[in-house]
Amino acid sequence: MIRTLRPWRRPVVDAGISAPSLSERLLAVTEHGVYAVDVDGRCVVANDAAAQMLGTVRTLLLGTTVHDRHHGRPAGEPVAECPMCTPLSTGQPGRGSATLVRVDGRPLAVEYVTSLVSHEGEPVAVCWFQDVGAREDTAAALAQLEMKYRAVTESANDAIVSADARGLIVSWNRGGQAMFGYDEAEVIGKPLTILMPERYRDAHERGMGRFLLTGEPRVIGSTVEVHAQHKDGTEFPVELSLSHWAEGEGRFFTGILRDITERKRAEEALAREAGFVKLLQRVSVASNESSSGREALETGLRMIAEHTGWPVGHIYLADDAGQILEPTNVWVHPDDERLAAFLQATTSTPFLAGTGLPGRVLAAKEPCWITDVTADDNFPRRDAARAGGLAAAFAFPVMVGSDVAAVLEFFASERLEPDEALCEVMGQIGNQLGRVVEREAARERLTHHALHDPLTGLPNRTLLLDRLEVALAQRSRGGVAVVFVDLDHFKLVNDSLGHAAGDALLCSAAMRLRAVLRPGDTVARFGGDEFVLLAESVVDERDAEGLAERITAALAQPFDVGGEEMFVTASIGIAVGRGAEADAPTLLRDADAAMYRAKESGRARHEVFDAHMRAGAVRRLEIVNDLHRALEREQFMLHFQPQIDLRTNTLVGVEALLRWVHPERGLVPPLEFIPVAEETGMIGELGRWVLQAACRQGRVWRDQFPDHPPLVMSVNLSGRQLTQPRLVDEVAAALADSGFPAEQLVLEITESVLMHDMVSTIETLQAIKDLGVRLAIDDFGTGYSSLTYLQRFPIDVLKIDKSFIDGLGGDNAEESAVTRTIVSLAKALRLETVAEGVERSEHVRELQELSCDIAQGYFFARPLDAPTLTSLMAQPDTPMAAFGPLLGQPSTAPVH
């Protein structure tokens, strides 16, 4: 049937533009493409939508042969066979799908409807078409997605189960079969409740009904953890994700279920481990904050019992030898009368290594577990444990280094298999508690070391001062005595027998001093060979002197030091404090001053401090203070004592002697300030000044009296100077700066100084000797040197001590024999001899008979200052006129 189509013409613009017709408006607004072709296949009508879909514009589409250009049919195919052109040949409408060809050659999938109409009396085929490419892509994608979904569903390890609104299973995958044990045929059409424990089924039915009725999604759309049930009836945890969907009139539910059994086990293990870590942290923090190791152990015991739920716990402490575990009264236990026998059995039973649970821990040094103590033959308390309702037990050591310091044990009421993880954590807690115990022991050791002498173990100065302060503050009756004890000549022990022997002597002396103490008194070592005793509740000085006498008696017995028998005496100083004015520093100072008085008075005695000593101590302090400023204020000067050649009766040398001219006290005796300079260390600076000044004065006299025989300058060296590393350089510098000849300088060293550190001393003396300087032993005969030692030192001169000169010229033949021996020894060793302290003519006469070389002393002249001696040297016949008679005249009294 041919319908009439109103002809379409291009608009002709002549008198104006006519309004578009209805058909034109319809073609313009439709989204479908519309075109019409005549019997020749040319496009006679088209809209913009058709042109746009074909990739062109409407004006270019009109007049084109649409079949050839856009229908995409095989080349040479007749138009009548083209499905879209059939209305022209058959007159029948057509409908279908086709693939058109766009202008740019790209395909265009369409659905079309064609019909035959009349256009200007000619039949034309009108084609309505729409682009269906996107819809086909969507359908293909959906098909692909469906295929992938089924592949994923079937390959998934999770169970994917769908059910309808009645709760009947409609789909089941292989994951469900593997998880629950059901084949697909066994579950399709069955209720979902067969997959859950019976106790949850009613709640499931109520929840499904509530959702279908109200749409309230309590579980839908979320992930929850629920219990599932296997075909064999065993339960296991699953993670469920539930969704719902509709298809037609039906509503369905799909659940994805994942077996989380292993995850739950891991989470439980992790939570348990986290609990252990938290316990370890809590115990660590609490134990570190504890005031003592025992408190740390008690805190750990309580925390472990709370965390593990084991109701009974107890602590054992190892003895000092680490061989026995002693029970304590430290417990954690419930208030249960049945435990009384077990508690009693525990607190009364020590354990050796290997015996019982604690003994096994002591032997193994690691945690131990007993599944049931009532069935363990190596559990001595098993009857008491059975009566108390106890079964399982474990214990762990508290380790300090490689030693067991304590053992903590715990008990439960049920039988339990060993828990390796728990034992491992307990081992770590034991190590942490051990560090706290070790730290406390280290603090105690440090405190002990800080307050005790490491050699003797006696309290040191710090601890004695503390106890003295406490004694003074708490004294209720009597006084407090401080007794200073200094071992006489102790340095000789070190120098002759070595420091090991000296240390042994000090330890033995400390033991004897402990033995004479009363309960509550203290003996301390202040350093070196000094000990201080603190006696409380002393009645008076006589009471304190009684203590000194006991000390003297205790030290009087010979000491055995390395097989050598040795006798020791002590100089003892006593100070007694009474009343509120007594204080610790003053008492110590006073006792020290009294001890020095005892030394000055001949040693091996005791002295009680009095007011005279305090004045002496004050003067000593003033000397110390003034001595520091004396050099810079040029208060020192040299005096020179002449030395006379006994063969020629001429002046051959002088000994330089230091003098201190104090602006207020006048001339300070050397015996007052030289020992102080030695003690304070100023002797080195003073000795350097003396050496330099003596060399300068020697050069002045050499230049002033060129015709006089060379005058020897003797200078004393102190023991401290001899140990100074720059001594040789200082001697060389003094000689170089002054221009004084080295061969005219004699350095004097006392015999006792030579015996200290002989190897180093010999090296220093030889280095001085290499400068050309001569060396002399001063006060020879008063020390402990032997002939063997004398031969080892590079000595040139022996100065015979005054004590041997005093007896010459009298009836004491023994003293003359000693002096004769010394002179003979010097001659044999080719040493020059100088006699000191010559005060009478008899001394001179006998010294000449003994062939002594040189003499000095008040018989000739007292020490003179440089100007006086210079004046005497300038006079004629100086030796006879200035230095007194040498022979045949009455002696004169010495001038002191």
JSON list of C-alpha atoms in Angstrom, two decimals, residues 73 96 144 160 267 274 286 290 321 324 365 412-413 444 518 533 662 684 735 738 746 781 842 866 870:
[
{"chain": "A", "resi": 73, "resn": "ARG", "atom": "CA", "xyz": [25.89, -4.13, 0.97]},
{"chain": "A", "resi": 96, "resn": "GLY", "atom": "CA", "xyz": [15.25, -5.20, 11.18]},
{"chain": "A", "resi": 144, "resn": "GLN", "atom": "CA", "xyz": [30.88, -11.03, 29.48]},
{"chain": "A", "resi": 160, "resn": "ILE", "atom": "CA", "xyz": [28.67, -17.71, 47.74]},
{"chain": "A", "resi": 267, "resn": "GLU", "atom": "CA", "xyz": [43.95, -13.09, 66.42]},
{"chain": "A", "resi": 274, "resn": "ALA", "atom": "CA", "xyz": [49.84, -8.67, 73.12]},
{"chain": "A", "resi": 286, "resn": "ALA", "atom": "CA", "xyz": [56.48, -1.28, 88.00]},
{"chain": "A", "resi": 290, "resn": "SER", "atom": "CA", "xyz": [60.19, -0.09, 92.88]},
{"chain": "A", "resi": 321, "resn": "ALA", "atom": "CA", "xyz": [76.25, -19.20, 97.49]},
{"chain": "A", "resi": 324, "resn": "ILE", "atom": "CA", "xyz": [69.83, -23.25, 98.23]},
{"chain": "A", "resi": 365, "resn": "LYS", "atom": "CA", "xyz": [68.06, -22.03, 85.13]},
{"chain": "A", "resi": 412, "resn": "ALA", "atom": "CA", "xyz": [46.29, -23.58, 89.35]},
{"chain": "A", "resi": 413, "resn": "SER", "atom": "CA", "xyz": [43.42, -25.74, 90.52]},
{"chain": "A", "resi": 444, "resn": "GLU", "atom": "CA", "xyz": [74.59, -1.19, 96.95]},
{"chain": "A", "resi": 518, "resn": "ARG", "atom": "CA", "xyz": [83.75, -1.06, 121.38]},
{"chain": "A", "resi": 533, "resn": "LEU", "atom": "CA", "xyz": [88.72, 6.00, 115.09]},
{"chain": "A", "resi": 662, "resn": "HIS", "atom": "CA", "xyz": [108.55, 37.81, 107.04]},
{"chain": "A", "resi": 684, "resn": "GLY", "atom": "CA", "xyz": [109.34, 22.72, 93.82]},
{"chain": "A", "resi": 735, "resn": "LEU", "atom": "CA", "xyz": [123.63, 27.09, 84.83]},
{"chain": "A", "resi": 738, "resn": "SER", "atom": "CA", "xyz": [123.87, 32.45, 85.22]},
{"chain": "A", "resi": 746, "resn": "VAL", "atom": "CA", "xyz": [127.08, 20.37, 94.06]},
{"chain": "A", "resi": 781, "resn": "GLY", "atom": "CA", "xyz": [124.52, 7.54, 108.14]},
{"chain": "A", "resi": 842, "resn": "GLU", "atom": "CA", "xyz": [138.08, 18.80, 119.31]},
{"chain": "A", "resi": 866, "resn": "ALA", "atom": "CA", "xyz": [125.88, 37.38, 100.59]},
{"chain": "A", "resi": 870, "resn": "THR", "atom": "CA", "xyz": [131.56, 39.01, 100.28]}
]
